[in-house]
Amino acid sequence: MAKLSFDSTQFTLRTSQFGRQKIDYQAAMDIPYVADPVDSIQKLNIFVPAGYFAGATINGYQRDTAPILMPNTVGGYMPGPRDDPENTQWPTNAKTIIAALAHGYVVISAGLRGRTQTDAQGQFIGKAPAFIVDMKAAVRYVKANADRIPGDVDCIVTNGTSAGGATSALMGASGNAAYFEPALAALGAAQASDDIFAVSAYCPIHNLEHADMAYEWEFNGLNDWYRQKMAMSDGKMTFTPWQGTLTVEQQQLSTTLKADFITYLNGLHLTAENGQPLTLDDQGNGSFKDLMRDYLMAAGQRAVDAGVDVHKYAGFTVSDGQVADLDVTAYLTSLTRMKAVPAFDDLALSSPETSLFGDETTPAKHFTAFAQAHTQVSAALAPAELIAAVNPVTYLSETQSTRSIAPHWRIRHGAADRDTAFAIPMILATLLKNRGLDVDFALPWDTPHSGDYDLDQLFAWIDRLCQ
Ligand code: DHB
């Protein structure tokens, strides 16, 4: 444990450019956050506005009252290395870190293992649940060192985008969950809790075992798909167009998955803010779909109010500056489908998610009985407890809970995001609301799969909670 005591003499003064402003901050770099790491990625960087070391008040915060923002760099469930305001190599949220420092936050960036990592023997070391175990271990380290690290450990806010948004959401939902204790103990994690105060999640790619069905509920009937193939070259992502049309067999699978989603959704017993049940009929229509239309119409209305022409997408009826109606099918048709069927639990085990659910010696596994039944390759099904444990929704569906769920949530999923269905963040937000938690959820207009695009609003939200 002594090994995990933070040595605050290691802070050194650095300066980064924030627009035309220079931001001075103290940085403590490359700090191991577990006693028995399995990989060098398991280290974190701490950044503190320099003024706090001279007793300054910044934006109403002081050294020990400043919120602690913990952004991750996880994308595609790949390794998410610790980040740095001067980092220019993908993946990085350097701009977020600098903006947060300028705003008076303490920023702690922990490196998290990802699905492609192997050790010297060639064994995989970053398959699920490694990403969340590492994030929990990092939070435990920060809490165990509360007296030595500036910032308020009662105001830890995690942030991430896509798979990183899922990581953030899972942190909020699974605070102190028993499932992860053995893995945390094996790493020699610090003795502390890992529940957090607030979640910021952009387009969280989560609820993976229900994401295929949700995708077909949304896109069934749209048979052409369009996406970009991503590749890494010299620290930069490159994108090449990739498209296709669903086969007849895929179209049939789509129809089955759509029906499965209706059963799943109705089984969640969600309710709207007015207390009415959120359900779907046999055709996939009903109050839950109406809620989706409401969220999209609200996105359109904000665009209209900002002087933006919403007819970039089909389906909107606008009169006298009011979005009066939305034909959801027309909207989705103009948005287009991105992924083939199944969208996540790919039948050839070639998706990032099947890779996430591999194990030490298995590159990829299925994580739905549906894909296992229809697989095109020799494949195993990942353990049910593991699949459930890395899904934030699991914890929110439990009626009794002895764990700690974050009380505050800000979830953003672009109205032009096709990486997962709108239903997925909607279910998350609704379950949280139905538990009486504080949820700020919206679909920002014409926003594709991305994050950190509204930092002023994110920081205003954090300030309302922490100042
Ligand atoms: C991410 C995007 C995806 O479409 C997906 O299936 C998994 C992860 C991402 O950007 O992290």
mmCIF file of C-alpha atoms in Angstrom, residues 265-460:
data_model
loop_
_atom_site.group_PDB
_atom_site.id
_atom_site.type_symbol
_atom_site.label_atom_id
_atom_site.label_comp_id
_atom_site.label_asym_id
_atom_site.label_seq_id
_atom_site.Cartn_x
_atom_site.Cartn_y
_atom_site.Cartn_z
ATOM 1 C CA LEU A 265 -38.153 -3.024 -24.214
ATOM 2 C CA ASN A 266 -41.548 -3.970 -22.851
ATOM 3 C CA GLY A 267 -39.831 -6.119 -20.213
ATOM 4 C CA LEU A 268 -37.933 -3.103 -18.876
ATOM 5 C CA HIS A 269 -41.176 -1.485 -17.644
ATOM 6 C CA LEU A 270 -39.916 2.009 -18.312
ATOM 7 C CA THR A 271 -42.085 4.987 -17.552
ATOM 8 C CA ALA A 272 -42.230 8.467 -19.028
ATOM 9 C CA GLU A 273 -41.804 11.570 -16.882
ATOM 10 C CA ASN A 274 -45.599 11.828 -16.635
ATOM 11 C CA GLY A 275 -45.727 8.294 -15.218
ATOM 12 C CA GLN A 276 -47.158 6.681 -18.380
ATOM 13 C CA PRO A 277 -45.671 3.316 -19.411
ATOM 14 C CA LEU A 278 -43.190 3.399 -22.287
ATOM 15 C CA THR A 279 -44.035 0.428 -24.482
ATOM 16 C CA LEU A 280 -44.058 -0.858 -28.055
ATOM 17 C CA ASP A 281 -46.723 -2.808 -29.912
ATOM 18 C CA ASP A 282 -46.119 -5.797 -32.198
ATOM 19 C CA GLN A 283 -45.242 -3.445 -35.052
ATOM 20 C CA GLY A 284 -42.671 -1.596 -32.958
ATOM 21 C CA ASN A 285 -44.841 1.494 -32.555
ATOM 22 C CA GLY A 286 -46.023 3.015 -29.308
ATOM 23 C CA SER A 287 -45.135 5.413 -26.530
ATOM 24 C CA PHE A 288 -41.422 4.522 -26.500
ATOM 25 C CA LYS A 289 -41.156 5.327 -30.200
ATOM 26 C CA ASP A 290 -43.146 8.517 -29.605
ATOM 27 C CA LEU A 291 -40.554 9.483 -26.978
ATOM 28 C CA MET A 292 -37.805 8.957 -29.539
ATOM 29 C CA ARG A 293 -39.675 11.247 -31.931
ATOM 30 C CA ASP A 294 -40.027 13.812 -29.118
ATOM 31 C CA TYR A 295 -36.262 13.806 -28.483
ATOM 32 C CA LEU A 296 -35.564 14.212 -32.211
ATOM 33 C CA MET A 297 -38.169 16.985 -32.531
ATOM 34 C CA ALA A 298 -36.582 18.769 -29.549
ATOM 35 C CA ALA A 299 -33.238 18.525 -31.363
ATOM 36 C CA GLY A 300 -34.876 19.987 -34.476
ATOM 37 C CA GLN A 301 -36.507 22.775 -32.476
ATOM 38 C CA ARG A 302 -33.192 23.834 -30.942
ATOM 39 C CA ALA A 303 -31.753 23.930 -34.456
ATOM 40 C CA VAL A 304 -34.650 26.015 -35.766
ATOM 41 C CA ASP A 305 -34.271 28.373 -32.797
ATOM 42 C CA ALA A 306 -30.593 28.763 -33.718
ATOM 43 C CA GLY A 307 -31.508 29.601 -37.322
ATOM 44 C CA VAL A 308 -30.457 26.248 -38.761
ATOM 45 C CA ASP A 309 -32.397 24.693 -41.670
ATOM 46 C CA VAL A 310 -33.545 21.289 -40.391
ATOM 47 C CA HIS A 311 -34.454 20.107 -43.884
ATOM 48 C CA LYS A 312 -30.916 18.791 -44.284
ATOM 49 C CA TYR A 313 -32.727 15.684 -42.982
ATOM 50 C CA ALA A 314 -36.117 14.524 -44.232
ATOM 51 C CA GLY A 315 -39.257 14.227 -42.164
ATOM 52 C CA PHE A 316 -39.644 17.552 -40.344
ATOM 53 C CA THR A 317 -42.736 19.697 -40.567
ATOM 54 C CA VAL A 318 -41.913 23.233 -39.499
ATOM 55 C CA SER A 319 -44.385 26.076 -39.411
ATOM 56 C CA ASP A 320 -43.965 29.536 -37.895
ATOM 57 C CA GLY A 321 -40.632 28.589 -36.390
ATOM 58 C CA GLN A 322 -42.115 25.560 -34.629
ATOM 59 C CA VAL A 323 -41.224 21.945 -35.339
ATOM 60 C CA ALA A 324 -44.771 20.645 -35.571
ATOM 61 C CA ASP A 325 -44.152 17.031 -36.566
ATOM 62 C CA LEU A 326 -41.546 14.489 -37.514
ATOM 63 C CA ASP A 327 -41.960 11.456 -39.762
ATOM 64 C CA VAL A 328 -39.428 9.222 -38.009
ATOM 65 C CA THR A 329 -39.132 6.766 -40.898
ATOM 66 C CA ALA A 330 -38.359 9.576 -43.340
ATOM 67 C CA TYR A 331 -35.785 10.997 -40.923
ATOM 68 C CA LEU A 332 -34.049 7.641 -40.467
ATOM 69 C CA THR A 333 -34.092 7.010 -44.201
ATOM 70 C CA SER A 334 -32.269 10.265 -44.803
ATOM 71 C CA LEU A 335 -29.899 9.544 -41.904
ATOM 72 C CA THR A 336 -29.092 6.083 -43.361
ATOM 73 C CA ARG A 337 -28.014 2.830 -41.754
ATOM 74 C CA MET A 338 -24.329 2.486 -40.844
ATOM 75 C CA LYS A 339 -23.986 -1.157 -39.821
ATOM 76 C CA ALA A 340 -25.011 -4.515 -41.299
ATOM 77 C CA VAL A 341 -26.813 -7.233 -39.305
ATOM 78 C CA PRO A 342 -26.065 -7.959 -36.509
ATOM 79 C CA ALA A 343 -24.555 -4.541 -35.934
ATOM 80 C CA PHE A 344 -22.443 -5.495 -32.902
ATOM 81 C CA ASP A 345 -22.275 -9.247 -32.344
ATOM 82 C CA ASP A 346 -20.933 -9.865 -35.811
ATOM 83 C CA LEU A 347 -21.470 -13.412 -37.091
ATOM 84 C CA ALA A 348 -17.897 -13.619 -38.342
ATOM 85 C CA LEU A 349 -16.501 -12.349 -35.011
ATOM 86 C CA SER A 350 -14.999 -9.329 -36.743
ATOM 87 C CA SER A 351 -16.559 -6.468 -34.753
ATOM 88 C CA PRO A 352 -14.805 -4.551 -31.946
ATOM 89 C CA GLU A 353 -17.379 -5.867 -29.490
ATOM 90 C CA THR A 354 -16.733 -9.546 -30.233
ATOM 91 C CA SER A 355 -13.054 -8.770 -29.704
ATOM 92 C CA LEU A 356 -13.861 -7.083 -26.385
ATOM 93 C CA PHE A 357 -15.418 -10.310 -25.127
ATOM 94 C CA GLY A 358 -12.470 -12.563 -25.975
ATOM 95 C CA ASP A 359 -10.316 -13.964 -23.194
ATOM 96 C CA GLU A 360 -6.598 -14.520 -22.501
ATOM 97 C CA THR A 361 -6.242 -16.933 -25.396
ATOM 98 C CA THR A 362 -9.369 -16.268 -27.488
ATOM 99 C CA PRO A 363 -9.333 -13.220 -29.768
ATOM 100 C CA ALA A 364 -13.132 -12.876 -29.945
ATOM 101 C CA LYS A 365 -16.388 -14.393 -28.709
ATOM 102 C CA HIS A 366 -20.072 -13.852 -29.210
ATOM 103 C CA PHE A 367 -22.028 -12.147 -26.460
ATOM 104 C CA THR A 368 -25.605 -12.887 -27.554
ATOM 105 C CA ALA A 369 -27.316 -16.249 -27.837
ATOM 106 C CA PHE A 370 -28.712 -14.951 -31.137
ATOM 107 C CA ALA A 371 -25.315 -14.529 -32.785
ATOM 108 C CA GLN A 372 -24.033 -17.749 -31.245
ATOM 109 C CA ALA A 373 -26.977 -19.566 -32.847
ATOM 110 C CA HIS A 374 -26.356 -17.967 -36.236
ATOM 111 C CA THR A 375 -22.575 -17.810 -36.168
ATOM 112 C CA GLN A 376 -20.635 -18.302 -39.381
ATOM 113 C CA VAL A 377 -17.434 -19.350 -37.648
ATOM 114 C CA SER A 378 -16.346 -21.632 -34.851
ATOM 115 C CA ALA A 379 -17.169 -19.475 -31.852
ATOM 116 C CA ALA A 380 -17.729 -19.479 -28.100
ATOM 117 C CA LEU A 381 -20.206 -17.433 -26.097
ATOM 118 C CA ALA A 382 -18.710 -15.137 -23.438
ATOM 119 C CA PRO A 383 -19.790 -15.807 -19.814
ATOM 120 C CA ALA A 384 -23.202 -14.347 -19.023
ATOM 121 C CA GLU A 385 -21.980 -12.752 -15.759
ATOM 122 C CA LEU A 386 -19.211 -10.936 -17.591
ATOM 123 C CA ILE A 387 -21.535 -9.610 -20.280
ATOM 124 C CA ALA A 388 -23.951 -8.356 -17.623
ATOM 125 C CA ALA A 389 -21.191 -6.918 -15.414
ATOM 126 C CA VAL A 390 -19.847 -4.569 -18.096
ATOM 127 C CA ASN A 391 -23.300 -3.250 -18.992
ATOM 128 C CA PRO A 392 -24.368 -0.188 -16.964
ATOM 129 C CA VAL A 393 -28.008 -1.052 -17.605
ATOM 130 C CA THR A 394 -27.640 -4.273 -15.588
ATOM 131 C CA TYR A 395 -27.171 -2.295 -12.381
ATOM 132 C CA LEU A 396 -29.961 0.139 -13.149
ATOM 133 C CA SER A 397 -32.481 -2.652 -13.712
ATOM 134 C CA GLU A 398 -31.776 -4.143 -10.263
ATOM 135 C CA THR A 399 -34.505 -3.279 -7.821
ATOM 136 C CA GLN A 400 -32.338 -3.659 -4.729
ATOM 137 C CA SER A 401 -28.882 -2.238 -4.761
ATOM 138 C CA THR A 402 -26.231 -1.999 -2.087
ATOM 139 C CA ARG A 403 -23.817 -0.339 -4.467
ATOM 140 C CA SER A 404 -23.508 3.330 -5.135
ATOM 141 C CA ILE A 405 -24.863 4.745 -8.356
ATOM 142 C CA ALA A 406 -23.661 8.208 -9.350
ATOM 143 C CA PRO A 407 -26.416 10.729 -8.522
ATOM 144 C CA HIS A 408 -25.762 13.005 -11.535
ATOM 145 C CA TRP A 409 -25.672 12.117 -15.235
ATOM 146 C CA ARG A 410 -25.162 14.100 -18.416
ATOM 147 C CA ILE A 411 -25.672 12.026 -21.555
ATOM 148 C CA ARG A 412 -25.345 13.309 -25.092
ATOM 149 C CA HIS A 413 -25.920 11.267 -28.238
ATOM 150 C CA GLY A 414 -25.897 13.081 -31.570
ATOM 151 C CA ALA A 415 -29.135 13.229 -33.554
ATOM 152 C CA ALA A 416 -27.036 12.120 -36.546
ATOM 153 C CA ASP A 417 -25.264 9.294 -34.691
ATOM 154 C CA ARG A 418 -25.788 5.892 -36.340
ATOM 155 C CA ASP A 419 -23.176 3.902 -34.426
ATOM 156 C CA THR A 420 -25.831 2.645 -32.056
ATOM 157 C CA ALA A 421 -29.610 3.093 -31.977
ATOM 158 C CA PHE A 422 -31.189 6.120 -30.269
ATOM 159 C CA ALA A 423 -33.040 3.611 -28.099
ATOM 160 C CA ILE A 424 -29.791 2.656 -26.356
ATOM 161 C CA PRO A 425 -29.030 6.022 -24.688
ATOM 162 C CA MET A 426 -32.781 6.557 -24.241
ATOM 163 C CA ILE A 427 -33.061 3.360 -22.192
ATOM 164 C CA LEU A 428 -30.089 4.391 -20.078
ATOM 165 C CA ALA A 429 -31.464 7.885 -19.450
ATOM 166 C CA THR A 430 -34.961 6.595 -18.726
ATOM 167 C CA LEU A 431 -33.818 3.911 -16.260
ATOM 168 C CA LEU A 432 -31.810 6.571 -14.426
ATOM 169 C CA LYS A 433 -34.761 8.958 -14.364
ATOM 170 C CA ASN A 434 -37.076 6.187 -13.216
ATOM 171 C CA ARG A 435 -34.720 5.642 -10.268
ATOM 172 C CA GLY A 436 -35.098 9.327 -9.379
ATOM 173 C CA LEU A 437 -31.546 10.290 -10.363
ATOM 174 C CA ASP A 438 -30.543 13.638 -11.850
ATOM 175 C CA VAL A 439 -30.304 13.212 -15.637
ATOM 176 C CA ASP A 440 -29.560 15.734 -18.356
ATOM 177 C CA PHE A 441 -30.088 13.916 -21.652
ATOM 178 C CA ALA A 442 -30.378 15.313 -25.165
ATOM 179 C CA LEU A 443 -29.723 14.498 -28.805
ATOM 180 C CA PRO A 444 -27.710 17.428 -30.189
ATOM 181 C CA TRP A 445 -28.808 18.394 -33.690
ATOM 182 C CA ASP A 446 -26.896 17.093 -36.741
ATOM 183 C CA THR A 447 -24.160 15.723 -34.502
ATOM 184 C CA PRO A 448 -22.438 12.527 -35.598
ATOM 185 C CA HIS A 449 -20.699 9.956 -33.379
ATOM 186 C CA SER A 450 -18.370 12.243 -31.400
ATOM 187 C CA GLY A 451 -17.855 13.926 -28.041
ATOM 188 C CA ASP A 452 -16.588 16.925 -26.077
ATOM 189 C CA TYR A 453 -18.211 19.282 -28.636
ATOM 190 C CA ASP A 454 -20.001 21.397 -26.025
ATOM 191 C CA LEU A 455 -17.456 21.829 -23.248
ATOM 192 C CA ASP A 456 -18.884 25.196 -22.142
ATOM 193 C CA GLN A 457 -22.209 23.512 -21.438
ATOM 194 C CA LEU A 458 -20.594 20.454 -19.881
ATOM 195 C CA PHE A 459 -18.569 22.662 -17.547
ATOM 196 C CA ALA A 460 -21.620 24.785 -16.690
#
